[in-house]
Amino acid sequence: MTDWPRYGDEYAIFPRTMWHAKRGGHDGGKGSSGQNGVDPSQVPLQDWFKGTDLQWFGEIGVGTPPQKFNIVFDTGSNTLEFPSVACGAPCAKQRQFDPSKSSTFVDGGQEQTLVFLTGGTTQPVIGNDTALTIRSATDTVSIGGLSVKDTPVFLIINQTATFADNPYDGIQGLSSDAVGFMGGLIAQGLPSLFSLYLTPDKVGQANLLLGGIDHSKFKGDLTYASLPSPAFGEWVLLSSNLKVNGNSLKVANNSRYMIFDSGTSNMILPQADAEAVYAQISPDIKPNPAVAGTYGIACSKIPKLRAEITFTFTSQSGRPFDMTIPSSELSVGPFAGNPSLCQTLINADHFTLLGGSFLKHYYTVWDIAGQRIGFAKNGL
């Protein structure tokens, strides 16, 4: 999920206060320790599949003793939110945190509304229909056996209906700044990186590795690309070219900054770019007026279409390298109420973003200290 505007000429003002921690060192190896002996820790992730792989989420504990929640680990945001008992009916289907049952809870007392630009499904966000009302606090947070005291958290005290049926409870932001829980771990000596192995539902075994890299999940070397400076907390890279089935996109400017967001299901491009991509795949892909910002095609036509979408980036060594979304990702499943019309993976909006449709084909390393992202094909 993304809660700030696109990187580019207009820079985002974060909608929430960010607590910065001192950056620690980083280590590229699985099982290595930080300066104070904090070992990497693996967090198993579940996959929410509904037409496509929508979200990957894992368990965390908050408070003393820990109250358990399922949380999306989201590189498109920067803090931790989960439901409070104060939310009541809007959060009835999620687990709710009870502050009175935690001996380490401290109420921050500040309330605000957080509006997201992308949500937990493939449907575009319309206006303020994906929003949380949150209250600041601090408490002990535990993830994968690692704990950080006095972690800044946000209690959800109200939420829009778009969150009501999600199988997870909240969101843990993992921005490119060392903030919140991740910042606390780095201050303790954990290597300042994390890795994501996001897999299709049929494969399973997805995981988040805090502080390390699992070389058993990919073959060959990782290719790293540097974030722009400053990155403003975003995980964003400059793409110099976009190709469809090997042919460069026919637009005025084929260079664009791409946000990498593990909390968004599919892919987002400006309308002109989205339609230029679709024009090179099939003239039968059309906007769906029933759901603004989406496109669709008869499901029966999907298997016959070649739809490889390739982005070119520049490695730290200065060499261009390509990464591809395969044709199998073209459909994200039928539209609700129209089982013969399949939604295609690119939504149109005013920013550019690569989500789960891309990330589940690569093992990714998110290096906070190095301000870079590493990629390797995961072979899935």
Coordinates of C-alpha atoms in Angstrom, one line a residue:
M1 CA 0.0 0.0 0.0
T2 CA 1.2 3.5 -0.8
D3 CA 0.5 6.5 1.4
W4 CA 2.6 9.1 -0.3
P5 CA 2.5 10.6 -3.8
R6 CA 4.9 9.5 -6.6
Y7 CA 8.6 10.3 -6.5
G8 CA 9.4 13.0 -9.1
D9 CA 9.0 16.7 -9.6
E10 CA 6.7 17.0 -6.6
Y11 CA 8.0 15.4 -3.4
A12 CA 5.9 14.0 -0.7
I13 CA 5.2 15.4 2.7
F14 CA 4.8 12.4 4.9
P15 CA 1.3 12.3 6.4
R16 CA 2.6 10.9 9.7
T17 CA 5.4 11.8 12.1
M18 CA 8.5 9.7 11.4
W19 CA 10.7 8.5 14.2
H20 CA 14.3 8.2 12.9
A21 CA 16.8 5.8 14.5
K22 CA 20.5 5.8 13.9
R23 CA 21.5 3.7 10.9
G24 CA 23.6 0.7 11.7
G25 CA 25.9 -1.3 9.4
H26 CA 24.6 -3.9 6.9
D27 CA 25.7 -7.4 6.0
G28 CA 25.0 -9.3 2.9
G29 CA 25.1 -12.9 4.3
K30 CA 22.5 -15.2 5.7
G31 CA 23.1 -15.9 9.4
S32 CA 25.6 -13.1 10.0
S33 CA 25.2 -10.9 13.0
G34 CA 25.2 -7.1 13.5
Q35 CA 27.7 -5.3 15.6
N36 CA 26.0 -6.3 18.8
G37 CA 25.3 -9.9 17.9
V38 CA 21.7 -9.6 16.7
D39 CA 21.1 -12.4 14.2
P40 CA 18.9 -12.3 11.2
S41 CA 15.4 -13.6 11.7
Q42 CA 12.9 -15.2 9.2
V43 CA 9.2 -14.4 9.3
P44 CA 6.9 -16.9 7.5
L45 CA 4.3 -15.1 5.3
Q46 CA 0.8 -16.2 4.3
D47 CA -0.6 -15.3 0.8
W48 CA -4.0 -13.8 0.3
F49 CA -5.1 -15.2 -3.1
K50 CA -8.2 -13.9 -4.8
G51 CA -7.9 -14.1 -8.6
T52 CA -4.3 -13.2 -8.1
D53 CA -1.8 -13.0 -5.2
L54 CA -3.1 -9.9 -3.4
Q55 CA -1.0 -9.6 -0.2
W56 CA 1.6 -11.4 1.9
F57 CA 1.3 -11.1 5.6
G58 CA 2.9 -12.5 8.8
E59 CA 2.4 -12.5 12.6
I60 CA 3.7 -9.9 15.0
G61 CA 3.2 -9.4 18.8
V62 CA 2.5 -6.0 20.4
G63 CA 2.6 -5.3 24.1
T64 CA 3.5 -7.1 27.3
P65 CA 2.4 -9.8 27.2
P66 CA 2.3 -9.9 23.4
Q67 CA -1.1 -9.6 21.6
K68 CA -0.9 -11.3 18.2
F69 CA -1.8 -9.7 14.9
N70 CA -1.4 -10.6 11.2
I71 CA 0.3 -7.8 9.4
V72 CA 1.2 -6.9 5.8
F73 CA 4.9 -6.0 5.5
D74 CA 4.7 -3.0 3.2
T75 CA 7.6 -1.2 1.5
G76 CA 5.2 1.5 0.4
S77 CA 4.6 3.0 3.9
N78 CA 6.7 3.7 6.9
T79 CA 4.9 2.9 10.2
L80 CA 2.9 0.3 12.1
E81 CA -0.9 0.4 12.3
F82 CA -3.2 -2.2 13.8
P83 CA -6.8 -2.1 15.2
S84 CA -7.6 -1.0 18.7
V85 CA -10.7 -2.1 20.8
A86 CA -11.7 1.6 20.3
C87 CA -12.4 0.8 16.7
G88 CA -15.4 -1.4 17.4
A89 CA -17.7 -2.4 14.6
P90 CA -15.6 -1.1 11.6
C91 CA -12.8 -3.5 12.8
A92 CA -15.1 -6.3 13.9
K93 CA -13.5 -8.9 11.5
Q94 CA -9.9 -8.1 12.7
R95 CA -8.2 -8.8 15.9
Q96 CA -8.1 -5.7 18.2
F97 CA -5.5 -4.5 20.6
D98 CA -6.5 -3.8 24.2
P99 CA -4.1 -1.2 25.7
S100 CA -5.3 -2.1 29.2
K101 CA -3.8 -5.5 28.9
S102 CA -0.3 -4.3 28.1
S103 CA 2.0 -3.2 30.9
T104 CA 4.4 -1.4 28.5
F105 CA 1.8 0.6 26.6
V106 CA 2.1 4.4 26.5
D107 CA -0.6 6.5 24.9
G108 CA 0.7 9.2 22.6
G109 CA -2.7 11.0 22.4
Q110 CA -2.4 12.3 18.8
E111 CA -5.1 11.4 16.3
Q112 CA -5.0 11.8 12.5
T113 CA -6.5 10.4 9.3
L114 CA -4.2 8.4 7.0
V115 CA -5.4 8.2 3.3
F116 CA -3.8 5.6 1.1
L117 CA -3.1 5.9 -2.7
T118 CA -3.3 2.2 -3.2
G119 CA -5.2 -0.5 -1.3
G120 CA -5.0 -4.2 -0.4
T121 CA -6.6 -5.4 -3.6
T122 CA -6.3 -4.8 -7.4
Q123 CA -9.1 -2.2 -7.3
P124 CA -8.0 1.5 -7.6
V125 CA -8.4 3.8 -4.6
I126 CA -11.2 6.3 -5.3
G127 CA -10.9 9.6 -3.3
N128 CA -10.7 8.9 0.4
D129 CA -12.3 5.4 0.3
T130 CA -9.1 3.7 1.7
A131 CA -8.4 5.5 4.9
L132 CA -7.6 4.9 8.6
T133 CA -8.2 7.1 11.6
I134 CA -5.2 6.4 13.9
R135 CA -4.0 7.3 17.4
S136 CA -0.3 7.5 18.3
A137 CA 1.3 5.3 21.1
T138 CA 4.4 3.4 21.9
D139 CA 4.8 -0.2 23.0
T140 CA 7.0 -3.3 22.7
V141 CA 6.8 -4.9 19.3
S142 CA 8.0 -8.4 18.5
I143 CA 8.5 -9.9 15.0
G144 CA 10.2 -13.1 14.2
G145 CA 11.6 -13.5 17.8
L146 CA 13.1 -10.0 17.7
S147 CA 11.8 -7.3 20.0
V148 CA 12.0 -3.5 20.2
K149 CA 10.8 -1.6 23.3
D150 CA 9.1 1.8 23.0
T151 CA 8.3 1.3 19.3
P152 CA 6.1 4.0 17.8
V153 CA 2.8 2.5 16.8
F154 CA -0.6 3.7 15.6
L155 CA -3.8 2.3 16.9
I156 CA -6.6 2.1 14.3
I157 CA -9.7 3.7 15.9
N158 CA -11.8 3.8 12.7
Q159 CA -11.4 2.5 9.1
T160 CA -13.2 2.7 5.8
A161 CA -15.1 -0.3 4.6
T162 CA -12.3 -1.2 2.1
F163 CA -10.4 -2.7 5.0
A164 CA -13.2 -4.6 6.6
D165 CA -12.9 -7.9 4.8
N166 CA -9.1 -8.1 4.7
P167 CA -7.7 -11.4 6.2
Y168 CA -4.9 -9.4 7.9
D169 CA -5.2 -7.0 10.7
G170 CA -2.8 -4.1 10.0
I171 CA 0.3 -2.8 8.2
Q172 CA 4.0 -2.7 9.1
G173 CA 5.7 -0.1 6.9
L174 CA 9.2 -0.9 5.7
S175 CA 10.5 2.3 4.2
S176 CA 14.0 3.1 3.0
D177 CA 14.6 5.1 6.1
A178 CA 15.6 3.4 9.4
V179 CA 12.4 4.2 11.3
G180 CA 10.1 2.5 13.8
F181 CA 10.5 -1.2 14.5
M182 CA 13.2 -1.6 11.8
G183 CA 15.1 1.4 13.1
G184 CA 15.0 0.0 16.6
L185 CA 16.5 -3.4 15.4
I186 CA 19.2 -1.6 13.5
A187 CA 20.1 0.4 16.6
Q188 CA 20.4 -2.9 18.5
G189 CA 22.9 -4.1 15.9
L190 CA 20.8 -6.0 13.3
P191 CA 22.3 -5.6 9.8
S192 CA 20.3 -2.7 8.2
L193 CA 18.6 -4.6 5.4
F194 CA 15.7 -7.1 4.9
S195 CA 14.9 -9.5 2.1
L196 CA 11.6 -10.6 0.6
Y197 CA 10.8 -13.9 -0.9
L198 CA 7.2 -13.4 -2.2
T199 CA 5.9 -16.4 -4.0
P200 CA 2.7 -17.3 -5.9
D201 CA 0.0 -19.1 -3.8
K202 CA 0.6 -22.4 -5.6
V203 CA 4.3 -22.3 -4.5
G204 CA 3.9 -21.1 -0.9
Q205 CA 6.8 -20.7 1.6
A206 CA 7.0 -16.9 1.2
N207 CA 9.0 -15.2 3.9
L208 CA 10.6 -12.0 5.1
L209 CA 14.2 -12.2 6.4
L210 CA 15.1 -9.4 8.7
G211 CA 18.8 -8.5 8.6
G212 CA 20.0 -11.0 6.0
I213 CA 19.9 -12.7 2.6
D214 CA 18.8 -16.3 2.0
H215 CA 21.0 -17.4 -1.0
S216 CA 19.0 -20.7 -1.2
K217 CA 16.1 -18.8 -2.7
F218 CA 17.8 -17.8 -5.9
K219 CA 20.6 -18.8 -8.3
G220 CA 23.3 -16.5 -9.5
D221 CA 24.2 -13.1 -8.3
L222 CA 22.1 -10.2 -7.0
T223 CA 22.1 -7.1 -9.1
Y224 CA 21.9 -3.9 -7.1
A225 CA 20.5 -0.6 -8.2
S226 CA 20.9 2.6 -6.2
L227 CA 18.0 4.8 -5.0
P228 CA 18.1 8.4 -6.0
S229 CA 19.4 10.8 -3.4
P230 CA 17.4 11.9 -1.5
A231 CA 14.8 9.1 -1.7
F232 CA 12.5 10.6 0.9
G233 CA 11.8 7.2 2.5
E234 CA 10.6 5.6 -0.7
W235 CA 12.0 2.5 -2.4
V236 CA 12.2 4.0 -5.9
L237 CA 14.4 3.5 -9.0
L238 CA 14.8 5.2 -12.3
S239 CA 13.8 3.1 -15.2
S240 CA 15.3 4.2 -18.5
N241 CA 13.1 2.1 -20.8
L242 CA 9.8 0.1 -20.9
K243 CA 9.4 -2.6 -23.4
V244 CA 6.4 -4.8 -24.3
N245 CA 7.2 -8.1 -26.0
G246 CA 10.6 -6.8 -26.7
N247 CA 9.5 -3.5 -28.3
S248 CA 10.1 -0.1 -26.6
L249 CA 7.0 1.7 -25.5
K250 CA 6.0 4.4 -28.0
V251 CA 5.6 7.4 -25.7
A252 CA 7.2 10.8 -25.6
N253 CA 9.3 10.0 -22.5
N254 CA 10.2 6.4 -21.8
S255 CA 12.1 7.2 -18.6
R256 CA 10.2 7.1 -15.3
Y257 CA 10.8 6.7 -11.6
M258 CA 9.2 3.4 -10.3
I259 CA 8.1 2.9 -6.7
F260 CA 8.6 -0.7 -5.5
D261 CA 5.7 -1.5 -3.2
S262 CA 5.2 -4.9 -1.6
G263 CA 1.8 -3.8 -0.2
T264 CA 0.3 -3.2 -3.6
S265 CA -1.0 -6.2 -5.6
N266 CA -0.4 -5.2 -9.2
M267 CA 1.1 -2.4 -11.3
I268 CA 0.2 1.3 -11.8
L269 CA 1.1 3.7 -14.6
P270 CA -0.2 7.0 -15.8
Q271 CA -3.1 6.6 -18.2
A272 CA -1.2 7.4 -21.4
D273 CA 1.5 4.9 -20.5
A274 CA -0.9 2.2 -19.4
E275 CA -2.9 2.5 -22.7
A276 CA 0.4 2.5 -24.7
V277 CA 1.3 -0.8 -23.1
Y278 CA -2.1 -2.4 -23.7
A279 CA -2.0 -1.2 -27.3
Q280 CA 1.0 -3.4 -27.9
I281 CA -0.6 -6.4 -26.3
S282 CA -4.2 -6.4 -27.7
P283 CA -6.7 -3.9 -29.1
D284 CA -9.3 -5.8 -27.2
I285 CA -8.0 -4.6 -23.8
K286 CA -10.4 -1.7 -23.0
P287 CA -11.1 0.6 -20.0
N288 CA -13.8 -0.8 -17.7
P289 CA -16.2 2.2 -17.0
A290 CA -17.7 0.3 -14.1
V291 CA -14.4 0.5 -12.2
A292 CA -12.5 3.7 -13.0
G293 CA -8.8 3.3 -13.7
T294 CA -9.1 -0.4 -14.6
Y295 CA -8.9 -2.3 -17.9
G296 CA -10.3 -5.6 -19.0
I297 CA -10.6 -8.2 -21.7
A298 CA -12.6 -11.3 -22.3
C299 CA -11.1 -14.0 -20.0
S300 CA -11.2 -16.5 -22.9
K301 CA -8.7 -14.4 -24.9
I302 CA -6.1 -14.2 -22.1
P303 CA -4.3 -17.5 -22.7
K304 CA -3.5 -16.6 -26.3
L305 CA -1.9 -13.3 -25.6
R306 CA 1.8 -12.6 -25.2
A307 CA 2.2 -9.8 -22.7
E308 CA 5.8 -9.6 -21.4
I309 CA 6.4 -6.2 -19.8
T310 CA 10.1 -5.4 -19.3
F311 CA 11.7 -2.5 -17.4
T312 CA 15.3 -1.4 -17.8
F313 CA 17.2 -0.1 -14.8
T314 CA 20.9 0.8 -14.2
S315 CA 23.0 -1.2 -11.8
Q316 CA 25.5 0.2 -9.3
S317 CA 28.2 -0.6 -11.8
G318 CA 26.6 1.6 -14.4
R319 CA 25.3 -1.3 -16.6
P320 CA 21.7 -1.5 -17.8
F321 CA 19.7 -4.6 -16.8
D322 CA 16.2 -5.8 -17.6
M323 CA 13.5 -7.2 -15.3
T324 CA 10.4 -8.7 -16.8
I325 CA 6.8 -9.3 -15.7
P326 CA 5.8 -12.5 -17.6
S327 CA 2.6 -13.0 -19.7
S328 CA 1.1 -15.1 -16.9
E329 CA 0.5 -12.0 -14.9
L330 CA -1.7 -10.2 -17.5
S331 CA -4.9 -11.2 -15.8
V332 CA -5.6 -10.5 -12.1
G333 CA -8.9 -12.4 -12.2
P334 CA -12.5 -11.6 -13.3
F335 CA -14.2 -8.4 -12.3
A336 CA -16.8 -8.8 -9.5
G337 CA -20.2 -9.5 -11.0
N338 CA -18.8 -10.1 -14.5
P339 CA -17.0 -13.5 -14.5
S340 CA -16.3 -13.4 -18.3
L341 CA -14.4 -10.1 -18.1
C342 CA -10.9 -10.3 -16.7
Q343 CA -9.1 -7.4 -15.2
T344 CA -5.6 -6.7 -16.5
L345 CA -2.7 -6.0 -14.3
I346 CA -2.0 -2.3 -15.0
N347 CA -4.3 0.3 -13.3
A348 CA -4.1 3.9 -14.5
D349 CA -3.3 6.7 -12.0
H350 CA -1.0 9.7 -11.6
F351 CA 2.0 7.8 -10.4
T352 CA 4.2 4.8 -11.3
L353 CA 4.5 1.6 -9.2
L354 CA 5.5 -2.0 -9.3
G355 CA 3.8 -4.3 -6.8
G356 CA 3.2 -8.0 -6.3
S357 CA 2.7 -8.9 -9.9
F358 CA 6.4 -8.0 -10.4
L359 CA 7.9 -8.8 -7.0
K360 CA 6.8 -12.4 -6.8
H361 CA 9.2 -13.2 -9.7
Y362 CA 12.3 -11.9 -8.0
Y363 CA 14.1 -12.3 -4.7
T364 CA 14.6 -8.8 -3.4
V365 CA 17.0 -7.3 -0.9
W366 CA 16.1 -3.9 0.5
D367 CA 19.4 -2.3 1.8
I368 CA 18.7 0.6 4.0
A369 CA 22.3 1.5 4.8
G370 CA 23.3 1.1 1.2
Q371 CA 20.2 2.9 -0.1
R372 CA 19.8 0.3 -2.9
I373 CA 17.6 -2.7 -3.9
G374 CA 19.0 -6.0 -5.0
F375 CA 17.3 -8.3 -7.4
A376 CA 17.7 -12.0 -8.5
K377 CA 15.4 -14.2 -10.4
N378 CA 13.7 -16.6 -8.0
G379 CA 13.0 -19.2 -10.7
L380 CA 9.3 -19.4 -10.0

